[in-house]
mmCIF file of C-alpha atoms in Angstrom:
data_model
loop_
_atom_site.group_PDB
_atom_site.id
_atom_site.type_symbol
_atom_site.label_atom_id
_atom_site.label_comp_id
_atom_site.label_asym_id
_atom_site.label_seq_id
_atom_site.Cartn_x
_atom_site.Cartn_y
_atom_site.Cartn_z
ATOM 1 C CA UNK A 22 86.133 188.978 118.408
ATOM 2 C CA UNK A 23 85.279 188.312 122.405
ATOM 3 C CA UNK A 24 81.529 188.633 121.665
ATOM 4 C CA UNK A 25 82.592 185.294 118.633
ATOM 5 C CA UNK A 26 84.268 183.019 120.707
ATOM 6 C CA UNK A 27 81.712 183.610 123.679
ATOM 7 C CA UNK A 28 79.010 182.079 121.271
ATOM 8 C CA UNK A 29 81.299 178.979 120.626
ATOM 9 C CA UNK A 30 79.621 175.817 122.819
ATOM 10 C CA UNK A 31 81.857 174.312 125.104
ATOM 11 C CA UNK A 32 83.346 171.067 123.310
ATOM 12 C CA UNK A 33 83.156 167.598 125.729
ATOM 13 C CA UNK A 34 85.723 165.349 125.003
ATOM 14 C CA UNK A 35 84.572 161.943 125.065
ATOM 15 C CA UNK A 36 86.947 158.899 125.781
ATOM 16 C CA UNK A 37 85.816 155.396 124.377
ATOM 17 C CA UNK A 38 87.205 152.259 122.277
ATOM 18 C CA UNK A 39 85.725 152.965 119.641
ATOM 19 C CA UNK A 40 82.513 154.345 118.216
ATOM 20 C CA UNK A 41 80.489 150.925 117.791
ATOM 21 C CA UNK A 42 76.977 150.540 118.499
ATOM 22 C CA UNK A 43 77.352 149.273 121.798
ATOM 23 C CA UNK A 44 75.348 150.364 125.302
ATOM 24 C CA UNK A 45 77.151 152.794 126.146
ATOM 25 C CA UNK A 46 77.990 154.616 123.083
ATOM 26 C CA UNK A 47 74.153 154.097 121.997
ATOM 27 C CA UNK A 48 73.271 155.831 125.275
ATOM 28 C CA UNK A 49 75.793 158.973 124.695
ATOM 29 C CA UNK A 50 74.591 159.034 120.784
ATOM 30 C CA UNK A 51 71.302 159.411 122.444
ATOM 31 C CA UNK A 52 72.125 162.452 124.653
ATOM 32 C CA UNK A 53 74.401 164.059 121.521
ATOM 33 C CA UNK A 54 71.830 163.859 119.157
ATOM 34 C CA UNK A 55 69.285 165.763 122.146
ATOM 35 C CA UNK A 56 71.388 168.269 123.565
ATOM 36 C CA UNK A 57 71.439 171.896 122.369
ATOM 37 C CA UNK A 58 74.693 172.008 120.632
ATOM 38 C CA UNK A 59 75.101 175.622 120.215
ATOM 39 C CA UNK A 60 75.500 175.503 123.706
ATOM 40 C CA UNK A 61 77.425 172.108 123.946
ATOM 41 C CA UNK A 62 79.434 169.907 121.442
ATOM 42 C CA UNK A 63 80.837 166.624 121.860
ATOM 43 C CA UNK A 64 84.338 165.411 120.264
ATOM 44 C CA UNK A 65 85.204 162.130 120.737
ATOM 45 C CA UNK A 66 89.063 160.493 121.357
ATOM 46 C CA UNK A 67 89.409 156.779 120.684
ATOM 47 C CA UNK A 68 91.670 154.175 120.288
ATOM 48 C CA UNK A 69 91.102 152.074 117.342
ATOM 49 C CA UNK A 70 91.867 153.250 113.626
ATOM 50 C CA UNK A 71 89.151 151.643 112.499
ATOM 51 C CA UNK A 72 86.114 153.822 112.029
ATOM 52 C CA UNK A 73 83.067 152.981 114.588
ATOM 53 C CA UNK A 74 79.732 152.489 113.128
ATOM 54 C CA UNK A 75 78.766 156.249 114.763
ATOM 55 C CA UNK A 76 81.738 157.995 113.419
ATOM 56 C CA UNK A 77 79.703 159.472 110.170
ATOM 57 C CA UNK A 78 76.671 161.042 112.778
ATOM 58 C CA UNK A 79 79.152 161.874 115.154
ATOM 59 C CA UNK A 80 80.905 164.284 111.964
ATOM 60 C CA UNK A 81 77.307 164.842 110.490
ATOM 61 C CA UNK A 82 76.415 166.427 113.748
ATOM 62 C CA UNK A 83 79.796 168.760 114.144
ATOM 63 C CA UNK A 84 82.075 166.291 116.518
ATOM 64 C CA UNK A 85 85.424 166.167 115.770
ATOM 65 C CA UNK A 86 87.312 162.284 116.048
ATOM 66 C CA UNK A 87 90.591 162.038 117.104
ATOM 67 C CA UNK A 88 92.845 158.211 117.711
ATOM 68 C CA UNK A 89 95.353 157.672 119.925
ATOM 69 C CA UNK A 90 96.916 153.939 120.090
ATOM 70 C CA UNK A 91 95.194 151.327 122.015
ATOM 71 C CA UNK A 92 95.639 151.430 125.540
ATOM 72 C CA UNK A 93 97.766 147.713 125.879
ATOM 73 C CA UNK A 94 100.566 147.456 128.292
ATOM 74 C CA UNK A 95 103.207 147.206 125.609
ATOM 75 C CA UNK A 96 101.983 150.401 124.450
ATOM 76 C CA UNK A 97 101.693 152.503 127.698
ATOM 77 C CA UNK A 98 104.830 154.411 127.548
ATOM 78 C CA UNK A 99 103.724 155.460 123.961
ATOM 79 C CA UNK A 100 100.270 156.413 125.049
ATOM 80 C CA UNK A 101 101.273 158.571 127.911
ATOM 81 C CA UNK A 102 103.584 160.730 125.578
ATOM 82 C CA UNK A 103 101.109 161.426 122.799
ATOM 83 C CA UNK A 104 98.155 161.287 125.336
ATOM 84 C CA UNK A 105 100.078 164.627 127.120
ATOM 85 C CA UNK A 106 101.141 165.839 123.298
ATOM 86 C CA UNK A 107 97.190 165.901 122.091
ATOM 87 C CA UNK A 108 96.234 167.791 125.680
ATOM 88 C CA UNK A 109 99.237 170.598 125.009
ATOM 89 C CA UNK A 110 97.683 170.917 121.380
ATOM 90 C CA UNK A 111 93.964 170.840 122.894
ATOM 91 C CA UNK A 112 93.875 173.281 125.549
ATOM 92 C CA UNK A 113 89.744 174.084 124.282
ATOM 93 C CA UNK A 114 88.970 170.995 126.222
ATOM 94 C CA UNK A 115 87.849 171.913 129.731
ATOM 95 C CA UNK A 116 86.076 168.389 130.346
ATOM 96 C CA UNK A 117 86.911 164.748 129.724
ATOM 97 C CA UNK A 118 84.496 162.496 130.194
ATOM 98 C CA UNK A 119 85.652 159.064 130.198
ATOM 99 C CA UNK A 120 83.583 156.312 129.379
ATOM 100 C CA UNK A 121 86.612 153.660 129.533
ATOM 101 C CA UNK A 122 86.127 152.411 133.357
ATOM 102 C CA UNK A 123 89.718 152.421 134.676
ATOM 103 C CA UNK A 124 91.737 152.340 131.985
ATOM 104 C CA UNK A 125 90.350 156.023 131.749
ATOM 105 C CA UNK A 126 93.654 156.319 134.502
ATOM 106 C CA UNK A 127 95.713 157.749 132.489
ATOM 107 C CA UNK A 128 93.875 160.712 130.785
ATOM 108 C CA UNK A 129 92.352 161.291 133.869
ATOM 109 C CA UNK A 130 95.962 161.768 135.504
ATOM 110 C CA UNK A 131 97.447 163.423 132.588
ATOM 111 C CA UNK A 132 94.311 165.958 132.435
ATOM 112 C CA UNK A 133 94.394 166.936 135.718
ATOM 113 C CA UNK A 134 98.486 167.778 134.839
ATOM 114 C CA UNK A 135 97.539 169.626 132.270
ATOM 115 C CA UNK A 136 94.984 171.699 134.130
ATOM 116 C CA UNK A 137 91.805 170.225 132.670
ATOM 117 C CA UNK A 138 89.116 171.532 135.465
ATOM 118 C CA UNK A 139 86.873 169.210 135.267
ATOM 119 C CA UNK A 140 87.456 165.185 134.894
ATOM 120 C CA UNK A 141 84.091 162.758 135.166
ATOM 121 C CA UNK A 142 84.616 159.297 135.212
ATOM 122 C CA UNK A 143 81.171 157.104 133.895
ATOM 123 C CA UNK A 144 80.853 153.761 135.316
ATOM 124 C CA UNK A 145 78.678 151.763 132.344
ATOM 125 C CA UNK A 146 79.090 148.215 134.064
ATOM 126 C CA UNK A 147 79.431 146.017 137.191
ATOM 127 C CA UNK A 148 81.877 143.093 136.518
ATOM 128 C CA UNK A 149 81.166 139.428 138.590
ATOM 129 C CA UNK A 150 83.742 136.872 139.055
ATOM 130 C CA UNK A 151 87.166 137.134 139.491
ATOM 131 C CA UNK A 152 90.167 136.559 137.041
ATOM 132 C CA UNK A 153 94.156 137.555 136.319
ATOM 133 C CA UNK A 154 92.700 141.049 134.931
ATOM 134 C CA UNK A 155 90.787 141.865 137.786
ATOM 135 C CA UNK A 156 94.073 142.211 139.704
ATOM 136 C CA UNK A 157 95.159 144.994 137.229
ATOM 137 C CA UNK A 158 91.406 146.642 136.831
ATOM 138 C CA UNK A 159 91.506 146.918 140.722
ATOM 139 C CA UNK A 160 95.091 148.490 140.771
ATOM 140 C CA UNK A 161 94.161 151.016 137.954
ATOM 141 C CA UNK A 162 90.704 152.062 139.471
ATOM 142 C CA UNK A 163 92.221 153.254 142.921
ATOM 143 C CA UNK A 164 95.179 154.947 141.194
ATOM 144 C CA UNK A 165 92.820 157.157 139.259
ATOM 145 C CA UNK A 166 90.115 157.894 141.690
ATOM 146 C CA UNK A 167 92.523 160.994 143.167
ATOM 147 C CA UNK A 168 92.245 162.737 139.605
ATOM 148 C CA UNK A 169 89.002 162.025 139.663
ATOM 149 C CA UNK A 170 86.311 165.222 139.948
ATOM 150 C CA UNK A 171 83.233 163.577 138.845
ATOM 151 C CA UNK A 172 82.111 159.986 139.149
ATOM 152 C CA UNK A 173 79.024 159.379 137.012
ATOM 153 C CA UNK A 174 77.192 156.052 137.274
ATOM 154 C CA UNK A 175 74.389 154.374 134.681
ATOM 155 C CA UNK A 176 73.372 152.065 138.145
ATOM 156 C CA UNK A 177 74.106 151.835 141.535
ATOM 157 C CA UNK A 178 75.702 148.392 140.918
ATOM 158 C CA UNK A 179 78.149 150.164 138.525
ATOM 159 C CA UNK A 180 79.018 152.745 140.631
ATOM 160 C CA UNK A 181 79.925 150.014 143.656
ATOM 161 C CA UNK A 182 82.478 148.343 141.561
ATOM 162 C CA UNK A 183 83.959 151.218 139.959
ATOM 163 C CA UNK A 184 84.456 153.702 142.657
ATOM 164 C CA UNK A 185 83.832 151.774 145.910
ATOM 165 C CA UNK A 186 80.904 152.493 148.166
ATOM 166 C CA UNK A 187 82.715 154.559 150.120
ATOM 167 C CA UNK A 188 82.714 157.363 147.857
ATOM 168 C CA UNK A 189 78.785 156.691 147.742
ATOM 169 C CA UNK A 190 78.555 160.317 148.204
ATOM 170 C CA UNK A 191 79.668 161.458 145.434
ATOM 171 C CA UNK A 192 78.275 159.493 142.748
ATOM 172 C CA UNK A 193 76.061 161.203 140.293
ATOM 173 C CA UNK A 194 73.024 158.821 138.266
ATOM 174 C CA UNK A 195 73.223 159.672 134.729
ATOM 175 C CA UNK A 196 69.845 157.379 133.540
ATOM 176 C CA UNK A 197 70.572 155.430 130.062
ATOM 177 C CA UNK A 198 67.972 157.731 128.419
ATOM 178 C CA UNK A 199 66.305 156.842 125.020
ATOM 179 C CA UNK A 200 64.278 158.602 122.450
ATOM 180 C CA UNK A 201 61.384 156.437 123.895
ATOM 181 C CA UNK A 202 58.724 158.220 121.053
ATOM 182 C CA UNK A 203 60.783 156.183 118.534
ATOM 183 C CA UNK A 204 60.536 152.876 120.186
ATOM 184 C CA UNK A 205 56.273 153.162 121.116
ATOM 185 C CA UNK A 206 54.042 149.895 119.847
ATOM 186 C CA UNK A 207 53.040 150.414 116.321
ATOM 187 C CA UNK A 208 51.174 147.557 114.906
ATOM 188 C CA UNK A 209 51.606 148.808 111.669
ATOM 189 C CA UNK A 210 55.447 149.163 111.712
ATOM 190 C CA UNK A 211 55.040 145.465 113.420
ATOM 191 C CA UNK A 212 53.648 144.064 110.378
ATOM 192 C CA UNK A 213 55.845 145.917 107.729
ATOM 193 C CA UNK A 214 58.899 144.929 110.125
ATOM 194 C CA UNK A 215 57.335 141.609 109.905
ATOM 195 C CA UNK A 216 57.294 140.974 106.295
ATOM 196 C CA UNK A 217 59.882 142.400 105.654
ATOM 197 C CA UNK A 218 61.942 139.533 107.616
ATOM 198 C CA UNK A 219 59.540 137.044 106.332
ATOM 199 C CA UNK A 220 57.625 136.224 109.178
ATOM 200 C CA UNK A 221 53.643 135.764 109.719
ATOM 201 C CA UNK A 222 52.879 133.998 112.842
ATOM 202 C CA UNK A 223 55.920 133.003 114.588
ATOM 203 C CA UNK A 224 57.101 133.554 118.165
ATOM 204 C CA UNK A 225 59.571 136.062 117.697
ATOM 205 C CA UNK A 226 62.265 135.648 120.635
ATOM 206 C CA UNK A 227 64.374 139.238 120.852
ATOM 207 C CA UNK A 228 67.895 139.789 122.052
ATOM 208 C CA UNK A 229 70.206 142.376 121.247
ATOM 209 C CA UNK A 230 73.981 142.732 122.725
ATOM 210 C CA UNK A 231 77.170 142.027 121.597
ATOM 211 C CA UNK A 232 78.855 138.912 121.062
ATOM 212 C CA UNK A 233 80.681 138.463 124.412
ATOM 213 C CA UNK A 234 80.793 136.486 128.046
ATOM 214 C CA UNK A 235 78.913 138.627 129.382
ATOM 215 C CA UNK A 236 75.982 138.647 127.308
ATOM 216 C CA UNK A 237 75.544 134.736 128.224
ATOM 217 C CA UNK A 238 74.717 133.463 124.370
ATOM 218 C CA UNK A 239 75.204 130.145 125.326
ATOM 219 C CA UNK A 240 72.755 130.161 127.667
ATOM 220 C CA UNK A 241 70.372 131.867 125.824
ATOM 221 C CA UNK A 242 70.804 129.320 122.945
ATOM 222 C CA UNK A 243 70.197 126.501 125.322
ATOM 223 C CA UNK A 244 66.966 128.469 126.449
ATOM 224 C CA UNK A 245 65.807 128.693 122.909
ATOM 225 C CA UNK A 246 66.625 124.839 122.187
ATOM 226 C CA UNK A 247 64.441 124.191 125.209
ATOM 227 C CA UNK A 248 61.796 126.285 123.481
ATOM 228 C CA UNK A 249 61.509 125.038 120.373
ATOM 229 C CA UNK A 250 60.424 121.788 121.963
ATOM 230 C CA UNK A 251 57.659 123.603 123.620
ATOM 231 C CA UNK A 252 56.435 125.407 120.945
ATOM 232 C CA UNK A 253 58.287 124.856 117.090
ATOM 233 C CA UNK A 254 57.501 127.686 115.466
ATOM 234 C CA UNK A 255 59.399 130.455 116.816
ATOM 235 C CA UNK A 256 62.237 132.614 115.722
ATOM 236 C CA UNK A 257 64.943 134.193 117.375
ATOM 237 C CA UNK A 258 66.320 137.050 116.351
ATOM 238 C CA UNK A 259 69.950 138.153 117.518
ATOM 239 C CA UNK A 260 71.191 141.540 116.951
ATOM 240 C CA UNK A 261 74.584 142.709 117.776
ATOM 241 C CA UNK A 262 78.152 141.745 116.528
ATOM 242 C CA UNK A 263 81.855 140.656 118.035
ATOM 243 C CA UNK A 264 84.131 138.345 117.882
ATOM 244 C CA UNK A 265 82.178 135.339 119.752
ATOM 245 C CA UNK A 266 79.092 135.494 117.164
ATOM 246 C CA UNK A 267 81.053 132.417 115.049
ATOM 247 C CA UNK A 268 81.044 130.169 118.061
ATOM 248 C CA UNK A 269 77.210 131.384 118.905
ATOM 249 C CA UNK A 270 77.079 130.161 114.471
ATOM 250 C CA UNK A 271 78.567 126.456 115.059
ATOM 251 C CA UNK A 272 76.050 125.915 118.525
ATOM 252 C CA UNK A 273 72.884 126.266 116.799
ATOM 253 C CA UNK A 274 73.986 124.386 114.291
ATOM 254 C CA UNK A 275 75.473 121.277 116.768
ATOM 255 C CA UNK A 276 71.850 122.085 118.450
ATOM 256 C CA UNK A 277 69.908 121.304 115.433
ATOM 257 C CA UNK A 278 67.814 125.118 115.346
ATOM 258 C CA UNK A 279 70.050 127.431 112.825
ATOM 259 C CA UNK A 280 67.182 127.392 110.486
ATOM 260 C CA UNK A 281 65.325 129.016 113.592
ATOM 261 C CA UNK A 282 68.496 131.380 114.745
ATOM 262 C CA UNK A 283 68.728 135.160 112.825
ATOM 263 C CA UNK A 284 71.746 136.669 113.102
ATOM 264 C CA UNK A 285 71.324 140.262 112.209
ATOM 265 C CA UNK A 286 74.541 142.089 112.798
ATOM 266 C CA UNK A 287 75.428 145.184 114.151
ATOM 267 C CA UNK A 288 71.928 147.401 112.895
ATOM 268 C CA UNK A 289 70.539 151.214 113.411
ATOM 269 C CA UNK A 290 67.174 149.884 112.893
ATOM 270 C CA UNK A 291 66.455 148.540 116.721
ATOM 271 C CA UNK A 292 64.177 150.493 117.342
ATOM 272 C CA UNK A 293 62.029 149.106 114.547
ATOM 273 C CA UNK A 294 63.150 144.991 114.871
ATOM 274 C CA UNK A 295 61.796 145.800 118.383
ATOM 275 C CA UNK A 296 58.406 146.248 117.316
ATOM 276 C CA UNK A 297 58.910 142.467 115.595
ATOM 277 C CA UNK A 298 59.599 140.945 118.725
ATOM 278 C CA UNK A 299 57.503 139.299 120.408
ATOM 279 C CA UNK A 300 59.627 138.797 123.750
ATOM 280 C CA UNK A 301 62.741 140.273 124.573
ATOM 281 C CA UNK A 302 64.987 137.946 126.528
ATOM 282 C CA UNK A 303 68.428 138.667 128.552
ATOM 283 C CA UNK A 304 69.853 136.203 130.710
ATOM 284 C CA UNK A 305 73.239 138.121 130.964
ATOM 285 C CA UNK A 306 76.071 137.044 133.540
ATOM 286 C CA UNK A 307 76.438 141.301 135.062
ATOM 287 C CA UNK A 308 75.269 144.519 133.753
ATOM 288 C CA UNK A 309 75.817 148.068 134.652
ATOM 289 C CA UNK A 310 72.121 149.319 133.171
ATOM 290 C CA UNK A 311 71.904 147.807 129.876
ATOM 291 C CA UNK A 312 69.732 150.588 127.554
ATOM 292 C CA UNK A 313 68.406 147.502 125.510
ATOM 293 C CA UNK A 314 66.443 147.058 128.620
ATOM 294 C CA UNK A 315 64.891 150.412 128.614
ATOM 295 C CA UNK A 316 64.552 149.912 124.716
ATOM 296 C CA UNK A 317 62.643 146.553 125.035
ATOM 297 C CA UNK A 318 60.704 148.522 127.809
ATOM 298 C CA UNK A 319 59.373 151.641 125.589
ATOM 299 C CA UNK A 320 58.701 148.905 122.812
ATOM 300 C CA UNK A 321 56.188 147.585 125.244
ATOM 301 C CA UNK A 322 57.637 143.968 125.048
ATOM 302 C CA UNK A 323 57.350 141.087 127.610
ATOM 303 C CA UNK A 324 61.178 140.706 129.210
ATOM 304 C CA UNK A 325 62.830 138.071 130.881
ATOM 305 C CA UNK A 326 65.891 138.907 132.349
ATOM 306 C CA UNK A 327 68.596 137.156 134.576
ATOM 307 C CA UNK A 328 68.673 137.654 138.646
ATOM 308 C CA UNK A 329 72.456 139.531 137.693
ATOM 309 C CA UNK A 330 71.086 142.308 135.569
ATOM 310 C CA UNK A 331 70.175 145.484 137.960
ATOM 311 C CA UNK A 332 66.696 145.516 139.070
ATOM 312 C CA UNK A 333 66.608 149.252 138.204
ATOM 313 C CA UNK A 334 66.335 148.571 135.067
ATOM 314 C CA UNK A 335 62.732 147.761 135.791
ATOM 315 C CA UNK A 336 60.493 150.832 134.984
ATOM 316 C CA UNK A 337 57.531 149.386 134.062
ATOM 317 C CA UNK A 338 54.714 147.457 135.490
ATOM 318 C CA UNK A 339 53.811 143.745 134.829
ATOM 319 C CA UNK A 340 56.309 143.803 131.367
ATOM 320 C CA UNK A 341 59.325 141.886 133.092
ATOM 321 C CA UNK A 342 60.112 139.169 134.734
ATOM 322 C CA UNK A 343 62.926 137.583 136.835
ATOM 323 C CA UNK A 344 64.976 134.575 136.153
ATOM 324 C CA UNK A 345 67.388 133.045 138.296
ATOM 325 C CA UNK A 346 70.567 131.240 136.033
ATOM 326 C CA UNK A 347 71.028 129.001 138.201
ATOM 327 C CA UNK A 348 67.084 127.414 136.816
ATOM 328 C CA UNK A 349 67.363 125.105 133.929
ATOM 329 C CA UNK A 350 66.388 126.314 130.151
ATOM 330 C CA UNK A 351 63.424 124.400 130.236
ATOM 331 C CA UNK A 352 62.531 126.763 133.438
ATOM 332 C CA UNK A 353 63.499 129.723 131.205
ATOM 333 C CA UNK A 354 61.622 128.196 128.138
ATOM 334 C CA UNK A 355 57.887 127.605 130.482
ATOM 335 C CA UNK A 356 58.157 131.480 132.125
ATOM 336 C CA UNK A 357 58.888 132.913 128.229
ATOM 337 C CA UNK A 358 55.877 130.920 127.078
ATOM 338 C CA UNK A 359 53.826 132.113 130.094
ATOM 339 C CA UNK A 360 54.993 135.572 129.479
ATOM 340 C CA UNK A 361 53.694 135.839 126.103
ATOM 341 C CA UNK A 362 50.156 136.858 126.292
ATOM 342 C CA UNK A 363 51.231 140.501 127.785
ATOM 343 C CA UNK A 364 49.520 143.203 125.423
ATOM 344 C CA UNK A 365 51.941 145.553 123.484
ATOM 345 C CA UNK A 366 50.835 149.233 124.674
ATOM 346 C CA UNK A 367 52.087 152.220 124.948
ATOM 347 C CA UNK A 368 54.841 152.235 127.722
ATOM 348 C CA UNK A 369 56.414 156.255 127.176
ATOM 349 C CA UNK A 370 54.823 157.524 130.408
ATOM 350 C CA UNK A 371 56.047 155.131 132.557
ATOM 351 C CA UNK A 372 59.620 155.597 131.154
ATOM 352 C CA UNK A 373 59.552 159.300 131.176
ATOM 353 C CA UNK A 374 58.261 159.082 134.622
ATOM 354 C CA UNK A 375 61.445 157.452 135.461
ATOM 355 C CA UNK A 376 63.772 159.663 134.283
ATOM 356 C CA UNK A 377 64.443 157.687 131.001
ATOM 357 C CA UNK A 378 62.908 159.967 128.537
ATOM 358 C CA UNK A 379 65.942 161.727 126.636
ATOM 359 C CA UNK A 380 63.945 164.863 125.910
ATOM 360 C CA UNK A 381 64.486 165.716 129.462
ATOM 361 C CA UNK A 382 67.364 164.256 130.476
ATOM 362 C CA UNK A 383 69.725 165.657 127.664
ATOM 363 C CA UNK A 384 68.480 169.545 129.003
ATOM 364 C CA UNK A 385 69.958 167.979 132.531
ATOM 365 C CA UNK A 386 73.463 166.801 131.383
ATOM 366 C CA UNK A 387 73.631 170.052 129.263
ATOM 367 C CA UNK A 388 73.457 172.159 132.211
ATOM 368 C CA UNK A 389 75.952 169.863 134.639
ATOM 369 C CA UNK A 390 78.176 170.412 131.587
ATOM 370 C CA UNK A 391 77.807 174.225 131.863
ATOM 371 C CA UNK A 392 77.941 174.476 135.151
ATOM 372 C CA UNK A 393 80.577 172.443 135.500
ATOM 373 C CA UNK A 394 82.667 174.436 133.386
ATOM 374 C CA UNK A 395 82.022 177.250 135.527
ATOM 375 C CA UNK A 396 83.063 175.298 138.582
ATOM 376 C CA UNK A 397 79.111 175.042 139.757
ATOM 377 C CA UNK A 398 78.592 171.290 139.798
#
């Protein structure tokens, strides 16, 4: 019986939304689908009903799925009391690891009640600008940091805004790690890829993201307007989903270029529409370390990215470039055209040396986890 349960892997339980293809879901679908997981299994709590585009992988691969309500101030009285009744019922789980910035507050404090050992915290973004929620994001991320044993961080930005620099100490880099094998230039997938949208020749512009503020769409529309008068036969391919894709639907066509514009949805394919792109473009308003970046990166593609996105996202040489938003889309437009002449090659070296590779990097979180458990980390 003792010698069973000693070969059961220590479950993770992961806090998100909901199990959409987003960044940082991608990036911990990347690390479950790596690590050993006779020796570690993730389960996942979220707070839709809705099932996420992961959930079938996530129960092909042994995680179990559990939904609480969402975590809305009408419903935080409810939350707390079914939040503590699913810890009572769970005491397997030994770590929480958050991925829910601060509204990760309140399992974090309830945990700690409960006598979960070890808490982590993983800071996936770095908000800009100020608004009526950042009053409430700033009250919730100091009242959690006490119940806090772990802080994770995708970026150094990230970690800034989530935990203050302060506690600079005791942040821990967890890279956005990739399968970067899957993403490598292959001319031949390039021209299946290619047919199979219907394209021959075209400049293929690439973005991928969802459909919200942050992500800039508006901008990048007006950059692709500007474009098209440069050079007319180009595509641009969009590839995420959310609410804000309709609006993105009704500019291109006040803009005159929908019969240019692709809008692909929510795919698992990426890593193959990457190898149709010609140039991957991402003029985003903040970013924690977006994992499209390291994506478009491995894929070998030209990138032009805004001055707010983290420059350590940058892990290769001569394949990105720099924009400031405050330059015009005709700016934008000239440096994509200049940019386009960059040879697709083989870019896994450069990413593995990095840290980015997931091969290595799962093996790494694997043994925090087990350590951790132990009280070693």
């Amino acid at each position: 019986m003792s010698e069973n349960v000693a070969q059961q892997p220590i479950r993770v339980l992961n806090l998100f939304t909901i199990m959409d293809r987003g960044g940082a879901e991608t990036m911990v679908m990347n690390y479950y689908r790596h690590i050993d997981r006779t020796k570690v299994q993730f389960d996942f709590l979220v707070h839709r009903e809705q099932r996420g585009a992961y959930d079938d992988e996530i129960e092909t691969l042994g995680g179990r799925i559990y939904r609480l309500c969402p975590i809305y101030p009408q419903n935080f009285a409810r939350y707390k009391r079914d939040l503590r009744g699913f810890l009572q019922a769970h005491p397997e789980y030994k770590i929480i690891h958050s991925h829910m910035s601060e509204l990760g507050y309140f399992a974090f404090r309830e945990a700690e009640q409960q006598g979960v050992p070890v808490r982590i915290c993983h800071a996936h973004n770095a908000p800009h600008g100020f608004d009526a929620k950042m009053i409430v994001r700033t009250y919730f991320k100091k009242r959690m940091m006490p119940h806090l044993t772990h802080l994770f961080m995708c970026g150094e930005e990230s970690g800034k805004w989530l935990y203050g620099e302060k506690n600079k100490s005791r942040f821990i880099m967890l890279n956005n790690a990739i399968d970067a094998a899957s993403y490598t230039y292959d001319l031949s997938k390039r021209e299946e890829l290619r047919r199979q949208l219907g394209l021959a020749d075209e400049l293929v512009i690439g973005h991928v993201g969802r459909f919200n503020p942050q992500k800039n769409h508006p901008f990048l529309m007006d950059i692709f307007a500007a474009l098209l008068k440069k050079e007319s036969n180009a595509v641009l391919l969009l590839v995420g989903g959310g609410e804000g894709m309709s609006k993105m639907q009704e500019k291109v066509q006040a803009l005159g270029i929908a019969e240019h514009v692709r809008f692909l949805g929510v795919r698992s394919d990426v890593a193959d529409l990457m190898q149709a792109m010609d140039m991957f473009v991402l003029p985003s308003l903040y970013e924690g370390l977006p994992v499209t970046m390291v994506e478009a990166q491995a894929a070998g593609l030209p990138c032009i990215i805004s001055d707010k996105v983290p420059p350590e996202c940058i892990l290769t040489e001569g394949l990105v470039d720099v924009m400031t938003l405050s330059a015009s889309p005709e700016t934008w437009a000239e440096k994509i055209l200049a940019k386009r002449a960059i040879p697709r090659t083989d870019r896994r070296a450069e990413i593995a040396a990095h840290g980015f590779d997931i091969t290595t990097e799962a093996v790494k979180l694997q043994e925090f986890y087990l350590r951790a458990v132990q009280g070693d980390a």
